[in-house]
Coordinates of C-alpha atoms in Angstrom, one line a residue:
M195 CA 0.0 0.0 0.0
E196 CA 1.4 3.4 -0.9
I197 CA 0.5 6.4 1.2
T198 CA 2.2 9.8 1.6
G199 CA 2.9 11.6 4.8
P200 CA 4.4 15.1 5.3
A201 CA 7.6 15.2 7.3
D202 CA 6.4 18.7 8.1
R203 CA 4.1 21.2 6.4
R204 CA 6.6 21.9 3.7
E205 CA 7.8 18.5 2.5
V206 CA 6.0 15.4 1.3
V207 CA 7.7 12.0 1.5
A208 CA 6.3 8.7 0.3
V209 CA 6.1 6.0 2.9
R210 CA 5.0 2.4 2.6
R211 CA 2.6 0.5 4.9
R212 CA 2.1 -3.2 5.1
E213 CA 0.0 -5.5 7.3
V214 CA 2.0 -7.6 9.8
S215 CA 1.2 -9.5 13.0
F216 CA 2.9 -10.8 16.1
T217 CA 1.9 -13.2 18.8
S218 CA 1.0 -12.1 22.3
D219 CA 0.4 -15.1 24.6
Q220 CA -1.8 -17.3 22.3
D221 CA -3.4 -14.6 20.2
E222 CA -2.3 -12.6 17.2
C223 CA -2.0 -8.8 17.4
A224 CA -2.7 -7.1 14.0
A225 CA -0.3 -4.3 13.1
W226 CA 0.8 -1.9 10.4
L227 CA 4.5 -1.6 9.7
Y228 CA 5.5 1.7 8.1
T229 CA 8.8 2.3 6.3
A230 CA 10.2 5.0 4.0
P231 CA 11.3 3.7 0.5
D232 CA 14.8 5.0 0.8
M233 CA 15.6 3.2 4.1
N234 CA 19.0 1.5 4.0
G235 CA 20.2 -0.4 7.0
P236 CA 18.6 -0.4 10.5
R237 CA 16.6 2.6 11.4
P238 CA 15.0 3.9 14.6
M239 CA 11.5 2.6 15.3
V240 CA 8.4 4.0 17.0
I241 CA 6.0 1.5 18.4
M242 CA 2.5 2.9 18.8
G243 CA -0.7 1.9 20.7
H244 CA -4.0 3.7 21.3
G245 CA -6.1 4.5 24.3
L246 CA -9.2 3.1 26.0
G247 CA -11.0 0.7 23.6
A248 CA -9.7 2.6 20.5
V249 CA -8.3 1.0 17.4
R250 CA -5.5 2.0 15.1
E251 CA -7.8 3.5 12.4
M252 CA -8.7 6.3 14.9
R253 CA -6.0 8.7 13.8
L254 CA -2.9 6.7 14.7
D255 CA -2.1 6.5 10.9
A256 CA -1.8 10.3 10.8
Y257 CA 1.0 10.3 13.4
A258 CA 2.7 7.2 11.9
E259 CA 2.9 8.8 8.5
R260 CA 4.7 11.7 10.0
F261 CA 7.1 9.5 11.9
A262 CA 7.8 7.3 8.9
A263 CA 8.4 10.4 6.7
A264 CA 11.0 11.5 9.3
G265 CA 13.0 8.3 8.3
W266 CA 11.9 5.9 11.1
S267 CA 10.2 2.6 11.0
V268 CA 6.8 2.6 12.7
L269 CA 4.8 -0.3 14.2
V270 CA 1.1 0.5 15.0
F271 CA -0.9 -2.3 16.6
D272 CA -4.3 -3.2 18.0
Y273 CA -4.5 -4.7 21.4
R274 CA -5.9 -8.2 21.8
H275 CA -9.7 -8.4 22.0
L276 CA -10.0 -5.2 20.0
G277 CA -10.0 -4.2 16.3
A278 CA -8.3 -6.5 13.9
S279 CA -6.5 -8.5 16.6
G280 CA -7.5 -11.8 18.0
G281 CA -8.7 -12.7 21.4
A282 CA -12.0 -13.6 23.0
P283 CA -14.3 -12.4 24.4
R284 CA -14.4 -9.3 22.2
Q285 CA -14.3 -5.8 23.6
L286 CA -12.4 -6.9 26.7
L287 CA -9.8 -4.5 28.1
D288 CA -7.5 -6.3 30.5
I289 CA -4.8 -4.0 31.8
G290 CA -2.2 -6.7 32.3
R291 CA -2.9 -8.3 28.9
Q292 CA -2.5 -4.9 27.1
R293 CA 0.8 -4.3 28.8
A294 CA 1.9 -7.8 27.7
D295 CA 0.9 -6.8 24.2
W296 CA 3.4 -3.9 24.4
H297 CA 6.2 -6.3 25.5
A298 CA 5.3 -8.6 22.7
A299 CA 5.4 -5.7 20.2
L300 CA 8.9 -4.9 21.5
S301 CA 10.1 -8.4 21.1
F302 CA 8.7 -8.6 17.6
A303 CA 10.3 -5.2 16.6
R304 CA 13.7 -6.4 17.8
T305 CA 13.6 -9.3 15.3
L306 CA 13.1 -7.0 12.3
P307 CA 16.3 -6.4 10.2
E308 CA 15.3 -2.8 9.4
V309 CA 15.2 -1.8 13.1
D310 CA 18.0 -0.4 15.1
V311 CA 17.3 -2.3 18.4
D312 CA 19.1 0.4 20.4
R313 CA 16.8 3.1 19.1
I314 CA 13.2 2.0 19.8
A315 CA 10.7 4.4 21.2
L316 CA 7.3 3.8 22.7
W317 CA 4.4 6.1 21.8
G318 CA 1.1 5.7 23.6
S319 CA -2.0 7.9 23.7
S320 CA -4.6 8.2 26.5
F321 CA -4.8 4.8 28.3
G322 CA -1.9 3.7 26.1
G323 CA 0.1 6.7 27.5
G324 CA -0.2 5.1 30.9
H325 CA 0.9 1.8 29.4
V326 CA 4.1 3.1 27.9
I327 CA 5.1 4.7 31.1
Q328 CA 4.7 1.4 33.0
V329 CA 6.4 -0.6 30.3
A330 CA 9.4 1.7 30.2
S331 CA 9.9 1.1 33.9
E332 CA 10.1 -2.7 33.1
D333 CA 12.4 -2.5 30.0
T334 CA 15.5 -0.4 30.3
R335 CA 16.5 -0.9 26.6
I336 CA 13.8 1.6 25.4
A337 CA 15.4 4.7 24.0
A338 CA 12.5 7.2 24.5
V339 CA 8.9 7.5 25.5
V340 CA 6.1 9.7 24.2
A341 CA 2.9 9.7 26.3
Q342 CA 0.1 11.8 24.8
C343 CA -2.8 12.9 27.0
P344 CA -1.8 10.1 29.2
F345 CA -3.9 8.2 31.8
T346 CA -1.6 8.4 34.8
D347 CA -3.8 8.1 37.9
G348 CA -7.0 6.0 38.3
P349 CA -8.3 7.7 41.4
A350 CA -8.0 11.2 39.7
S351 CA -9.8 10.0 36.6
L352 CA -12.5 8.4 38.7
R353 CA -13.1 11.6 40.6
S354 CA -13.3 13.5 37.4
R355 CA -15.7 10.9 36.0
I356 CA -18.0 11.2 39.1
R357 CA -18.1 15.0 38.7
T358 CA -19.3 14.7 35.1
G359 CA -22.2 12.4 36.0
P360 CA -22.5 10.9 39.5
L361 CA -25.5 8.7 38.7
S362 CA -24.1 7.3 35.5
A363 CA -20.8 6.7 37.3
M364 CA -22.7 4.6 39.9
A365 CA -24.4 2.7 37.2
L366 CA -21.0 2.0 35.6
I367 CA -19.7 0.6 38.9
V368 CA -22.8 -1.6 39.4
A369 CA -22.5 -3.0 35.9
G370 CA -18.8 -3.6 36.6
V371 CA -19.6 -5.7 39.7
L372 CA -22.3 -7.7 37.8
D373 CA -20.0 -8.2 34.8
T374 CA -17.1 -9.4 37.0
I375 CA -19.4 -11.9 38.8
G376 CA -20.7 -13.1 35.4
S377 CA -17.2 -13.6 34.1
W378 CA -16.6 -16.2 36.9
F379 CA -19.3 -18.3 35.4
G380 CA -18.4 -17.8 31.7
A381 CA -21.2 -15.3 31.0
K382 CA -20.9 -12.9 28.0
P383 CA -19.5 -9.5 28.9
I384 CA -21.8 -6.7 29.8
L385 CA -20.8 -4.0 27.3
L386 CA -20.9 -0.3 28.2
P387 CA -19.9 2.7 26.0
M388 CA -16.3 3.8 25.8
A389 CA -17.4 7.4 25.2
G390 CA -20.8 8.9 25.9
T391 CA -22.8 11.8 27.2
S392 CA -22.8 12.7 30.9
W393 CA -26.0 10.6 31.5
M394 CA -24.7 7.5 29.9
P395 CA -22.8 4.8 31.9
A396 CA -19.7 5.5 29.8
F397 CA -16.1 5.2 30.7
V398 CA -15.4 8.6 29.3
A399 CA -18.5 10.8 29.7
S400 CA -18.3 14.6 29.2
P401 CA -19.8 17.2 26.9
D402 CA -17.1 16.7 24.3
A403 CA -16.6 12.9 24.6
L404 CA -18.9 11.7 21.8
A405 CA -18.0 14.4 19.4
G406 CA -14.3 14.1 20.1
A407 CA -14.1 10.3 20.0
S408 CA -16.3 10.0 16.8
A409 CA -14.2 12.6 15.1
L410 CA -11.2 10.3 15.2
L411 CA -12.9 7.8 12.9
P412 CA -12.4 8.0 9.1
A413 CA -15.1 9.7 7.1
G414 CA -17.6 7.2 5.8
T415 CA -17.5 5.0 8.9
R416 CA -20.9 3.3 9.1
L417 CA -23.0 2.8 12.3
S418 CA -25.0 -0.4 12.9
R419 CA -28.7 -0.4 12.1
R420 CA -29.6 -0.9 15.8
T421 CA -27.6 2.1 17.0
S422 CA -28.7 4.2 14.0
A423 CA -32.4 3.6 15.0
L424 CA -31.6 4.7 18.6
L425 CA -29.9 7.9 17.4
K426 CA -32.9 8.8 15.3
R427 CA -35.0 8.8 18.4
L428 CA -32.3 10.9 20.3
P429 CA -31.6 13.8 18.0
S430 CA -29.7 15.7 20.7
V431 CA -27.3 12.8 20.9
R432 CA -27.1 12.4 17.1
A433 CA -26.1 16.1 17.0
Q434 CA -23.0 15.3 19.1
V435 CA -21.8 12.5 16.8
S436 CA -19.2 13.5 14.2
K437 CA -20.3 13.9 10.6
N438 CA -17.7 11.2 9.8
I439 CA -20.2 8.7 11.0
E440 CA -23.0 7.6 8.7
L441 CA -26.2 6.0 9.8
T442 CA -27.5 2.8 8.4
E443 CA -30.8 4.0 7.1
T444 CA -32.8 1.1 5.6
D445 CA -33.4 -2.6 6.2
G446 CA -31.9 -3.2 2.7
E447 CA -28.5 -2.0 3.7
K448 CA -25.9 -4.4 4.9
E449 CA -25.6 -4.6 8.7
P450 CA -22.1 -3.4 9.8
V451 CA -19.9 -5.8 11.7
T452 CA -20.5 -9.5 12.0
G453 CA -19.1 -10.1 15.5
V454 CA -17.4 -7.2 17.1
G455 CA -19.7 -5.9 19.8
R456 CA -22.8 -7.0 17.8
D457 CA -25.0 -7.0 20.9
S458 CA -24.1 -3.5 22.0
V459 CA -26.5 -0.7 21.3
W460 CA -23.8 1.9 22.1
G461 CA -22.1 1.9 18.7
V462 CA -21.0 -0.8 16.4
L463 CA -19.0 0.5 13.5
R464 CA -17.7 -0.6 10.1
G465 CA -15.0 1.4 8.3
P466 CA -15.3 2.8 4.8
D467 CA -15.3 -0.1 2.3
G468 CA -15.5 -2.5 5.3
E469 CA -11.7 -2.4 6.0
F470 CA -12.2 -2.4 9.8
D471 CA -14.7 -3.2 12.4
A472 CA -14.9 -1.6 15.8
A473 CA -17.4 -0.8 18.7
N474 CA -17.9 2.0 21.1
A475 CA -18.1 -0.6 23.9
L476 CA -16.0 -2.2 26.5
A477 CA -16.6 -5.0 29.1
A478 CA -17.9 -3.3 32.2
R479 CA -15.6 -5.3 34.5
L480 CA -12.8 -2.8 33.7
T481 CA -14.6 -0.4 36.1
L482 CA -13.3 -2.3 39.1
H483 CA -9.7 -2.2 37.9
L484 CA -9.3 1.4 36.7
P485 CA -9.2 3.1 40.2
L486 CA -6.4 0.8 41.2
D487 CA -4.2 1.6 38.2
R488 CA -1.7 4.4 38.8
P489 CA 1.0 4.2 36.0
G490 CA 2.1 7.7 36.7
R491 CA 4.0 6.5 39.7
A492 CA 6.3 4.6 37.5
L493 CA 7.8 7.8 36.1
A494 CA 10.0 8.0 39.1
R495 CA 11.3 4.4 38.6
F496 CA 13.2 4.8 35.3
S497 CA 15.4 7.4 33.6
T498 CA 14.4 6.9 30.0
P499 CA 13.8 10.3 28.3
T500 CA 10.1 10.9 28.3
L501 CA 7.8 13.5 26.7
L502 CA 4.4 14.0 28.2
C503 CA 2.0 15.8 25.9
V504 CA -0.6 17.1 28.3
C505 CA -4.0 18.6 27.4
D506 CA -4.8 21.5 29.7
N507 CA -8.6 20.9 29.6
D508 CA -8.5 17.1 29.9
A509 CA -11.4 15.7 31.9
A510 CA -10.6 12.0 31.2
A511 CA -6.9 12.2 32.2
P512 CA -6.6 15.2 34.5
A513 CA -3.6 17.3 33.5
K514 CA -2.9 18.6 37.0
T515 CA -2.2 15.0 38.3
T516 CA 0.0 14.2 35.4
K517 CA 2.1 17.3 35.8
R518 CA 2.4 16.6 39.6
R519 CA 3.8 13.1 38.8
A520 CA 6.4 14.6 36.5
Q521 CA 7.5 17.4 38.8
G522 CA 11.2 17.3 39.7
L523 CA 12.0 14.4 37.3
A524 CA 14.9 15.5 35.1
H525 CA 14.2 12.9 32.4
V526 CA 10.6 13.9 32.0
H527 CA 9.7 16.8 29.6
V528 CA 6.1 18.2 29.7
Q529 CA 4.5 20.0 26.8
N530 CA 1.1 21.7 27.3
Y531 CA -1.7 22.1 24.7
P532 CA -4.8 24.3 25.3
C533 CA -7.4 21.6 24.3
D534 CA -9.5 18.8 25.7
H535 CA -8.7 15.1 25.7
F536 CA -9.6 14.5 22.1
G537 CA -8.6 17.9 20.7
I538 CA -4.9 16.9 20.4
Y539 CA -5.6 14.4 17.7
L540 CA -6.9 17.0 15.2
G541 CA -6.2 20.4 13.6
E542 CA -3.7 22.8 14.9
H543 CA -3.2 21.0 18.2
F544 CA -2.3 17.8 16.3
E545 CA 0.2 19.8 14.2
H546 CA 1.8 21.3 17.2
A547 CA 1.9 18.0 19.1
V548 CA 3.4 15.9 16.2
R549 CA 6.0 18.6 15.5
D550 CA 7.1 18.5 19.2
Q551 CA 7.1 14.7 19.2
I552 CA 9.2 14.5 16.1
Y553 CA 11.7 17.0 17.5
F554 CA 11.9 15.1 20.8
L555 CA 12.3 11.7 19.2
A556 CA 14.9 12.9 16.7
T557 CA 16.9 14.4 19.5
Q558 CA 16.8 11.2 21.5
F559 CA 17.5 8.9 18.5
D560 CA 20.5 11.1 17.6
Y561 CA 21.8 11.1 21.2
T562 CA 21.4 7.3 21.4
A563 CA 23.2 6.8 18.1
A564 CA 26.1 8.9 19.3
A565 CA 26.3 7.1 22.6
T566 CA 26.5 3.7 21.0
Q567 CA 29.2 4.6 18.5

């Protein structure tokens, strides 16, 4: 597949992308591998993973194209149980398994002949931003870390979630208890929305969550017939969904998605031309684990150069807590952006963030190369 990605706003460089996969435990993780056509010999690599329930099609390609155009290899993967990767049940987010996927991606990258194994960086966004911080504390060979709008503190995110909708937060917790009990007996997961309005029992619920999350999907993404029918009855909610998302209007149209989150009314999606399936849904049992997860603490346990790209108006991953975790750590650099949690993926905030990330990574890759010569 041939795509083009600008190294900056003035230059366009052709990059190549191909489908690859690697094994994590017993399941396959689907991934894209980006390279520039003029690559000769081992190059630095950036390994990329997304946030809470998100898949690689949700704007990770935009960052990967820029990094590949800068001359680096890029590996972008879906976690197990999500997107194009294997794993059952679907729409399960297990924190330990996702971090194992990061380690599996690292092991795979280190087998690739085009990769300089001493210059591998981790790039994670949102929940993935917390993962890369934790993984960097467990693998000292990593050259650099970029954590964008990172989830760093479960209690802080829970408090923010309760403020946006206390009743829906309580419903989320109750569903989490029921789903956990059901999992002990092999019951199907209780699915709740990843992003929703303040009255929905969603993991991320705020005035901007639906609009922000749906704007990350490619234009022409099709919503399932069941969810389309629900949105027609809720015009105020439909108004919050990005115009990138098309409704399935008639019984004659093909129903999006054959398995991924099919039973969820919250949002089952098929990409343009059917190239990916996704769902705005996660197993509710995650609710009981989120408040216990505090990856920001790991920042003090390693010295790998780290860039934290923090959104000042972030309700999902509070900026104040992240900056407090970084305070006084010489290896941690903090860049602030005047936007909400989803704003950094698009427009001028994206341009500023990806420019800062390329500069930071180039500096660390050059430094690592000089140190190993």
